[in-house]
Tab-separated table of N, CA and C in Angstrom:
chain	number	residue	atom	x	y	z
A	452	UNK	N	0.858	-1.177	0.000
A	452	UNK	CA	0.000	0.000	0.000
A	452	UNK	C	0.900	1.235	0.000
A	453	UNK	N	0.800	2.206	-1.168
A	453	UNK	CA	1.612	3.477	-0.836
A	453	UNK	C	1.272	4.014	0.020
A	454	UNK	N	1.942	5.601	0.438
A	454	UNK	CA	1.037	6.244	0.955
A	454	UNK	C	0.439	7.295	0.476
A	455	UNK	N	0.529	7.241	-0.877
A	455	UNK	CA	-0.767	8.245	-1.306
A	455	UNK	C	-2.327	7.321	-1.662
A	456	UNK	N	-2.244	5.932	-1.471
A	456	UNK	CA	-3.274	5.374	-1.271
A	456	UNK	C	-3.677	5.604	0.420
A	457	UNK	N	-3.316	5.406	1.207
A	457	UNK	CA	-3.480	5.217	2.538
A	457	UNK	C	-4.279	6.622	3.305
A	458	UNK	N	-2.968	7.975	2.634
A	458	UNK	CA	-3.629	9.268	2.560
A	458	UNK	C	-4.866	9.731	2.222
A	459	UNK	N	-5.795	8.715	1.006
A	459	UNK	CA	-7.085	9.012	0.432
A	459	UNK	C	-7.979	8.321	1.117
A	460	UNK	N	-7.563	7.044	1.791
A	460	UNK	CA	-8.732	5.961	2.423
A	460	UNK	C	-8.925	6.886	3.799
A	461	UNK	N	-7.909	7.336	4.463
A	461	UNK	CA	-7.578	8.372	5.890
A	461	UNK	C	-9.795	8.446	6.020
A	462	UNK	N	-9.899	8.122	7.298
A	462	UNK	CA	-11.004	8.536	7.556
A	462	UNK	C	-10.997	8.484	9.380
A	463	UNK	N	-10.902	9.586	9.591
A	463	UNK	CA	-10.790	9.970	11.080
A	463	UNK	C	-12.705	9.401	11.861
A	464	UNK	N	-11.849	9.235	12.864
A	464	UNK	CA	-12.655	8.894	14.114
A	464	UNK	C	-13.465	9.722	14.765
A	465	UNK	N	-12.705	10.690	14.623
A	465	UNK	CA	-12.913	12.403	15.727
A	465	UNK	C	-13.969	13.314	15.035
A	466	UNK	N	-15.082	12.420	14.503
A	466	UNK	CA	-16.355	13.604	13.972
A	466	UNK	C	-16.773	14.878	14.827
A	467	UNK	N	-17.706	15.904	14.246
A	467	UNK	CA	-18.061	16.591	14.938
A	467	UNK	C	-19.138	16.522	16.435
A	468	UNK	N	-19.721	15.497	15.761
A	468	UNK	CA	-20.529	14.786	16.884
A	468	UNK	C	-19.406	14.171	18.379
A	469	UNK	N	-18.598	12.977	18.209
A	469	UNK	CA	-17.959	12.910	19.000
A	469	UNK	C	-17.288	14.510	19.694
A	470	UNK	N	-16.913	15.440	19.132
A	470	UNK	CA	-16.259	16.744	19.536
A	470	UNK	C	-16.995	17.424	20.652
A	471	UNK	N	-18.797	17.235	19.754
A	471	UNK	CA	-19.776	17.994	20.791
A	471	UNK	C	-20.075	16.727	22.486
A	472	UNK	N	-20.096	15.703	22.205
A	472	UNK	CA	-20.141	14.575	23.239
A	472	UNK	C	-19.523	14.937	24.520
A	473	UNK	N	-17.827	14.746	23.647
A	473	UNK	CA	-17.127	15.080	24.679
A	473	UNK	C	-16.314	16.325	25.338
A	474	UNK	N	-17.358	17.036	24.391
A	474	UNK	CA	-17.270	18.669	25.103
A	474	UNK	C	-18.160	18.725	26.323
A	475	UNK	N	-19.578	18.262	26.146
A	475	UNK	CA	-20.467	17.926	27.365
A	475	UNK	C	-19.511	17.466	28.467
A	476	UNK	N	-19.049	16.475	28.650
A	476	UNK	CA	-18.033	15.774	29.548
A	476	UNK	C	-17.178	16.885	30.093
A	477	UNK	N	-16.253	17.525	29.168
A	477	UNK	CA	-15.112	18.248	29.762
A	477	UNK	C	-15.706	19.790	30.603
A	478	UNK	N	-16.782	20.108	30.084
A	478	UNK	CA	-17.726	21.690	30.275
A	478	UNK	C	-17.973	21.093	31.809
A	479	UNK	N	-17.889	19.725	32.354
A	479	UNK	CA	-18.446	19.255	33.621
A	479	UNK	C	-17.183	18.746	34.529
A	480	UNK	N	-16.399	19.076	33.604
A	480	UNK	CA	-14.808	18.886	34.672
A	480	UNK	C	-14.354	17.706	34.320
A	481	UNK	N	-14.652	16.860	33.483
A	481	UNK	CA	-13.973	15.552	33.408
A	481	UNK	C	-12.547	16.175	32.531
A	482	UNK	N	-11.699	15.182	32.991
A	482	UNK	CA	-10.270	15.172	32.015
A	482	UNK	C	-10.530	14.127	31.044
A	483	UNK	N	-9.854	14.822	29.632
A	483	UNK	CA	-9.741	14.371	28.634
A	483	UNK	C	-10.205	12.773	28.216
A	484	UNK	N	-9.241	12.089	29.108
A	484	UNK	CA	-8.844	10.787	29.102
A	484	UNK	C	-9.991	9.785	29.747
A	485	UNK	N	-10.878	10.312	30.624
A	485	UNK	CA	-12.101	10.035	31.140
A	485	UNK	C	-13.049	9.791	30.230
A	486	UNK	N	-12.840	11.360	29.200
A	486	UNK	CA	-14.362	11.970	28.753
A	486	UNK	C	-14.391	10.567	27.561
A	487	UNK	N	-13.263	10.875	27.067
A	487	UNK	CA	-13.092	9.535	26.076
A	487	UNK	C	-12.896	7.849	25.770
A	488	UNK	N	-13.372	7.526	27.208
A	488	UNK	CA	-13.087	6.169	27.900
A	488	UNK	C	-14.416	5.321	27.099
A	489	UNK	N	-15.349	5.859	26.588
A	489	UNK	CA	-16.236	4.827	26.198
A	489	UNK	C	-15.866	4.695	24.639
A	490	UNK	N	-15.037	5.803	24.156
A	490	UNK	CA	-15.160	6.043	22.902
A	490	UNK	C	-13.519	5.136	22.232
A	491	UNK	N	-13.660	4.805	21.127
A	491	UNK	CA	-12.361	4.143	20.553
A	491	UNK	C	-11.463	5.075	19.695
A	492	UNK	N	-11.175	6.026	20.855
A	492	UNK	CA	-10.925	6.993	20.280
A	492	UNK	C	-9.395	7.187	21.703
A	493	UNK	N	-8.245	7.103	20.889
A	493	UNK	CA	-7.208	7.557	21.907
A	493	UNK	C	-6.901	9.007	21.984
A	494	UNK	N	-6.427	9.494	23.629
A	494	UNK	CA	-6.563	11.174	23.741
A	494	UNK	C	-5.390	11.865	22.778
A	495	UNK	N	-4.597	10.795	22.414
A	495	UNK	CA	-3.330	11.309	21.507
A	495	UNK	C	-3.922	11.617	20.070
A	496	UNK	N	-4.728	11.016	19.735
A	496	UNK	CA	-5.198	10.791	18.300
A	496	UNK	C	-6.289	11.895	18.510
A	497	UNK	N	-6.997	12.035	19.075
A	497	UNK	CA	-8.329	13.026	19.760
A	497	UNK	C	-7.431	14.210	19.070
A	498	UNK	N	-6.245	14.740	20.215
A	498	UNK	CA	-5.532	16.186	20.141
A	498	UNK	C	-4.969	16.369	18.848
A	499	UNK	N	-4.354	15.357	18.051
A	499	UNK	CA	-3.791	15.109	17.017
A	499	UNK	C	-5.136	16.059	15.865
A	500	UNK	N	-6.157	15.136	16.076
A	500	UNK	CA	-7.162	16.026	14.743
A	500	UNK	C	-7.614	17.056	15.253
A	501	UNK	N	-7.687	17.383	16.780
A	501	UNK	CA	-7.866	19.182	17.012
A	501	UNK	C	-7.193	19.573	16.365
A	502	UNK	N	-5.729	19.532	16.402
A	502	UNK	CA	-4.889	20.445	15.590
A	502	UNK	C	-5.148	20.821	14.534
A	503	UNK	N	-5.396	19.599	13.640
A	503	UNK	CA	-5.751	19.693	12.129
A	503	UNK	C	-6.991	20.248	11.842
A	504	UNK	N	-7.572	20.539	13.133
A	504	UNK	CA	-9.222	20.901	12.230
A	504	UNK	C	-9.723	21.700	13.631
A	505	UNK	N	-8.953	23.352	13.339
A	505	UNK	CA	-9.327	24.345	14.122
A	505	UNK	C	-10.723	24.646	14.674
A	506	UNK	N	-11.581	24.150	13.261
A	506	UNK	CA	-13.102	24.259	14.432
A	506	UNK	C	-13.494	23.450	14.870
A	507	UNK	N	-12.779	22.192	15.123
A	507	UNK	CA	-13.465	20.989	16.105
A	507	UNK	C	-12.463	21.678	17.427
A	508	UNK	N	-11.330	21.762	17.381
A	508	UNK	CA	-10.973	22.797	18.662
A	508	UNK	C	-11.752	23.799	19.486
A	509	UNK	N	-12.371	24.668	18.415
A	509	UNK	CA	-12.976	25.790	19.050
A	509	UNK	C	-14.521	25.122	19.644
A	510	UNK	N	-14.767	23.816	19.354
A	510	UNK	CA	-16.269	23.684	20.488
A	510	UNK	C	-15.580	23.151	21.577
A	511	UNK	N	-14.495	22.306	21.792
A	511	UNK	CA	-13.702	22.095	22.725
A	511	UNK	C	-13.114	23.286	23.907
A	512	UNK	N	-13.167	24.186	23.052
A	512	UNK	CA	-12.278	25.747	23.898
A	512	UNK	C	-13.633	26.043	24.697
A	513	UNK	N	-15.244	26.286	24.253
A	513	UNK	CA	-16.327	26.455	24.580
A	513	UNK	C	-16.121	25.797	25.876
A	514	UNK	N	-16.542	24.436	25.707
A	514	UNK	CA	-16.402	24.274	26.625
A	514	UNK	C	-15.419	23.513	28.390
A	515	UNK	N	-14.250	24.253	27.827
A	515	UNK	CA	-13.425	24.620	28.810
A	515	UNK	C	-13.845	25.956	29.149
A	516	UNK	N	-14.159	26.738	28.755
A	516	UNK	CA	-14.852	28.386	28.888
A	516	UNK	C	-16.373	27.580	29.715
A	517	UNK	N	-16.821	27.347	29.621
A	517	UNK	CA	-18.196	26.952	30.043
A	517	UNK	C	-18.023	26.504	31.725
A	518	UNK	N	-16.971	25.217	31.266
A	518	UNK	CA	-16.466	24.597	32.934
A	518	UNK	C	-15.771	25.996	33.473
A	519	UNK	N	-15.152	26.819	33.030
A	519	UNK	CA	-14.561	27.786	34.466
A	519	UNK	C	-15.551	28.598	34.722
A	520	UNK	N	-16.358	29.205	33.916
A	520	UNK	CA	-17.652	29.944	34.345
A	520	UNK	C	-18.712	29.018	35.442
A	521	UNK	N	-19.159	27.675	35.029
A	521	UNK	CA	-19.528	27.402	35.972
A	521	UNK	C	-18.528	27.232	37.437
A	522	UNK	N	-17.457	27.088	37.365
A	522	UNK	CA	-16.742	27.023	38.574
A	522	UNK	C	-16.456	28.429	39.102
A	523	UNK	N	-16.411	29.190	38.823
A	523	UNK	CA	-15.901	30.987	38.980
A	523	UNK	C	-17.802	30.818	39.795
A	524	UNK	N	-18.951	30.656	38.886
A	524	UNK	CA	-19.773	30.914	39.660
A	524	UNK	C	-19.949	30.020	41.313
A	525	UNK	N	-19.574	28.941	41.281
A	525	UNK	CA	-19.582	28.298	42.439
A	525	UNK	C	-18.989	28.680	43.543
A	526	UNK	N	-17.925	29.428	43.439
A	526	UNK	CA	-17.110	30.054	43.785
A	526	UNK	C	-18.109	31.618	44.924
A	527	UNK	N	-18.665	32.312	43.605
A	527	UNK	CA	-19.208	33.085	43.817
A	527	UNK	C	-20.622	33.496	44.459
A	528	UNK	N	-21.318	31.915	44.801
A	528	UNK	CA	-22.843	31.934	45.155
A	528	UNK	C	-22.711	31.425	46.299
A	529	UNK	N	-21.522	31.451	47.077
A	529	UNK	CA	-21.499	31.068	48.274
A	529	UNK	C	-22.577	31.838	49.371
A	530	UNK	N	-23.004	31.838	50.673
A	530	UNK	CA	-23.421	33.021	51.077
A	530	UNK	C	-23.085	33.769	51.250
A	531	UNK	N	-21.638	33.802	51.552
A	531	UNK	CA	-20.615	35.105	51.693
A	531	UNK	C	-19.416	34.507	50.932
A	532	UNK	N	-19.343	35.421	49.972
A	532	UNK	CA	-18.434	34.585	48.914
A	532	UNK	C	-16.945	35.842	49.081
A	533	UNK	N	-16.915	36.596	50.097
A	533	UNK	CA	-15.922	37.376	49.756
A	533	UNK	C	-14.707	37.024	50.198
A	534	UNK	N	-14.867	35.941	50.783
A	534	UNK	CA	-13.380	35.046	50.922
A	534	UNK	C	-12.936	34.060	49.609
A	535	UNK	N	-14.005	33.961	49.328
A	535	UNK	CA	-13.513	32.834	47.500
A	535	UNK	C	-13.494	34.541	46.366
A	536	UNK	N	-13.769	35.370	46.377
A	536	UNK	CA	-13.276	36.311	45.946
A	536	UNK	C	-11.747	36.811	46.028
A	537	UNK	N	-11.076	36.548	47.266
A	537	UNK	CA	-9.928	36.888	47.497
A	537	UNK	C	-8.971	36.037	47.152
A	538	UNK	N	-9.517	34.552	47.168
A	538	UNK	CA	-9.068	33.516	47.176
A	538	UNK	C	-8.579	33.406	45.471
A	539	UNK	N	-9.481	33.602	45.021
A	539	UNK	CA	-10.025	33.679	43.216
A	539	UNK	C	-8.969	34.543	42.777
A	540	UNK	N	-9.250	35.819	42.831
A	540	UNK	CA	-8.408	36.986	42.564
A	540	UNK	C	-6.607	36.636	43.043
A	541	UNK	N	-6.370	36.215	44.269
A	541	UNK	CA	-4.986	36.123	44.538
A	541	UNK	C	-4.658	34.709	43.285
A	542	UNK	N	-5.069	33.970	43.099
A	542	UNK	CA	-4.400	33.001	42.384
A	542	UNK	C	-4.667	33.244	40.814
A	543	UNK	N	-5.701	33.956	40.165
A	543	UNK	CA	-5.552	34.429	39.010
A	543	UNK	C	-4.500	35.330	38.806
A	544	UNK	N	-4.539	35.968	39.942
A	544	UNK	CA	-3.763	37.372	39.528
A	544	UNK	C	-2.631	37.515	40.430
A	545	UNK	N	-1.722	36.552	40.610
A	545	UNK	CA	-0.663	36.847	41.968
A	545	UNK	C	0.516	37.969	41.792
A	546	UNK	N	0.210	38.365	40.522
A	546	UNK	CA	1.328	39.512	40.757
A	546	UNK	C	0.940	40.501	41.351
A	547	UNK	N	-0.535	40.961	41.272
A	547	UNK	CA	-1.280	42.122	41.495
A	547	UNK	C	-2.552	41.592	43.524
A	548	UNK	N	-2.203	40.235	43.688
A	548	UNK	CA	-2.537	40.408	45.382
A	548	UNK	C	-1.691	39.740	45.557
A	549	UNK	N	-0.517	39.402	45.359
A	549	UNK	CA	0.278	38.972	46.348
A	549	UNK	C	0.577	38.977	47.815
A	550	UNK	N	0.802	38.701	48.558
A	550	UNK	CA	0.847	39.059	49.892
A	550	UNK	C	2.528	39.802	50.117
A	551	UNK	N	3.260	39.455	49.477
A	551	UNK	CA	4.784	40.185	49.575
A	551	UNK	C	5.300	39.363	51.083
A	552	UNK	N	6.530	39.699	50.764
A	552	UNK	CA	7.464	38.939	52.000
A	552	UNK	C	6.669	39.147	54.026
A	553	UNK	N	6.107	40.842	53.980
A	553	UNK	CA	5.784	40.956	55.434
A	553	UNK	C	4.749	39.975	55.543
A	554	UNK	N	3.905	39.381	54.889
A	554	UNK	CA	2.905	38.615	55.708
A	554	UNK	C	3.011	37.284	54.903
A	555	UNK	N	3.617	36.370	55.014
A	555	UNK	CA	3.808	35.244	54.341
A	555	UNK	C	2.243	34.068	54.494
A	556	UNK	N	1.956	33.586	53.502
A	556	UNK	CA	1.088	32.885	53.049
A	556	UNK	C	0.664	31.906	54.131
A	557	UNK	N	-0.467	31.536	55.173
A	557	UNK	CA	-0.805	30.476	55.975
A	557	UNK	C	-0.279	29.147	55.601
A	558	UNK	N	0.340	28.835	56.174
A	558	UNK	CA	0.677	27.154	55.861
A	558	UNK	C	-0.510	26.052	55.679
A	559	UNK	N	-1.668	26.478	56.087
A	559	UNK	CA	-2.334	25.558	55.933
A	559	UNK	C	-3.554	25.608	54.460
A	560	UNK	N	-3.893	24.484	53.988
A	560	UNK	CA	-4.429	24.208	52.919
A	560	UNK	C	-5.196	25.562	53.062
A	561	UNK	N	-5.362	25.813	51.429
A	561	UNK	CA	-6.831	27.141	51.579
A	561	UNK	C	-7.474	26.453	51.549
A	562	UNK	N	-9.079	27.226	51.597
A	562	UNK	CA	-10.297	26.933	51.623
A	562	UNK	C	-10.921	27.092	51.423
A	563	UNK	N	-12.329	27.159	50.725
A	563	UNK	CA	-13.400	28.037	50.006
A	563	UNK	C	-14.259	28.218	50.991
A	564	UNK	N	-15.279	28.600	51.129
A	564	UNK	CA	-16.883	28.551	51.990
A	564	UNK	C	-17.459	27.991	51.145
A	565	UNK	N	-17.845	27.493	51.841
A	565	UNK	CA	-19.603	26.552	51.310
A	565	UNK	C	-18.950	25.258	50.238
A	566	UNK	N	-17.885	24.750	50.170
A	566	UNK	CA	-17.057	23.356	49.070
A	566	UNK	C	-16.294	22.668	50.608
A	567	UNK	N	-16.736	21.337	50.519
A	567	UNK	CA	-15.497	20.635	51.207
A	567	UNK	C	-14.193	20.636	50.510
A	568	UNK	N	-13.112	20.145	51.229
A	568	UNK	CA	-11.823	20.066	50.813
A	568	UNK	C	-11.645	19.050	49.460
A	569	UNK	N	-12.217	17.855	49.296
A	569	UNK	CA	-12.492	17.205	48.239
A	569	UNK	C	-12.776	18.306	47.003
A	570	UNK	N	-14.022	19.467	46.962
A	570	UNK	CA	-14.588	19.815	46.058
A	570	UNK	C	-13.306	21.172	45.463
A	571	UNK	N	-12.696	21.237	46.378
A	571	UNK	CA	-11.588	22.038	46.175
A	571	UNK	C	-10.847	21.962	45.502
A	572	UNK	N	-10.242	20.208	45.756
A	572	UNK	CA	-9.074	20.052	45.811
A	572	UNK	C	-9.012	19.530	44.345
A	573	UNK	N	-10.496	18.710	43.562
A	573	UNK	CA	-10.709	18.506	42.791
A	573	UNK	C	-11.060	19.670	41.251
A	574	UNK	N	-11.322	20.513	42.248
A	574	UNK	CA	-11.804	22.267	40.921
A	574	UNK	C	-10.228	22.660	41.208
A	575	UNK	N	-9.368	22.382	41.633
A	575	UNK	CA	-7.559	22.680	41.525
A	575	UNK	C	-7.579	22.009	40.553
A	576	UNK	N	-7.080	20.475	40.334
A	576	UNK	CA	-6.615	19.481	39.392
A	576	UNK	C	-7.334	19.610	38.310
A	577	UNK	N	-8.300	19.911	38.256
A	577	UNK	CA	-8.704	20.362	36.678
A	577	UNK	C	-8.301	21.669	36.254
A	578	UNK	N	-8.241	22.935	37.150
A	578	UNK	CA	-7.745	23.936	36.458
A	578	UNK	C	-6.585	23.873	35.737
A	579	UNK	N	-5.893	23.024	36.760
A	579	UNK	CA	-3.992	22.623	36.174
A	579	UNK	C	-3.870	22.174	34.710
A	580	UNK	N	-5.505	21.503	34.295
A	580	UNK	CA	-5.877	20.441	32.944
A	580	UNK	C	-5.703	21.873	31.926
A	581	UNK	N	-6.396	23.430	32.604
A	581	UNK	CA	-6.917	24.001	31.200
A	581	UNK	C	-5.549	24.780	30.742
């Protein structure tokens, strides 16, 4: 088989349908490798035809945009959310709240209001994903 035969038979896995599927999945915090566990579809081969095909990327970007909005709001509907405000703001933006050398950072885990440490610790490890 050449490969300008092989090049013409080429028929990808990664339709638009699968794209929108497992955009649902990722918009809800799953990682990649999860979202695609039912599908016969490997996450190498997945990223591989994002590349090649910029608008199956961009429903993917959606919803990574979708999952931090819903998490920014969770964040924010606390009853008193002005500690996940500070919390929010210092780690988006640490050049601009830093705490600087006089008051050095609590040693102990942060914390949100109104999320156990699980729900925390888990909306961390996915941010690290986007």
């Amino acid at each position: 088989m050449d490969s300008q035969h092989s090049t013409k038979d080429y028929q990808t896995t990664v339709t638009v349908s699968l794209v929108q599927r497992i955009a649902e999945y990722l918009a809800m915090g799953f990682p990649l490798r999860l979202a695609l566990a039912k599908d016969k579809v490997a996450a190498e081969e997945y990223e591989l035809e994002l590349r090649r095909r910029p608008e199956l990327a961009k429903l993917e970007d959606a919803a990574k945009a979708d999952f931090l909005k819903d998490s920014i709001n969770t964040l924010l509907d606390a009853d008193d959310p002005s500690q996940n405000i500070r919390w929010l703001l210092e780690r988006l933006y640490p050049e601009i709240f830093n705490r600087g050398p006089q008051s050095p950072a609590p040693k102990a885990q942060p914390t949100v209001v109104g999320m156990t440490e699980e729900e925390l610790h888990y909306l961390q490890q996915e941010a690290l994903k986007l």
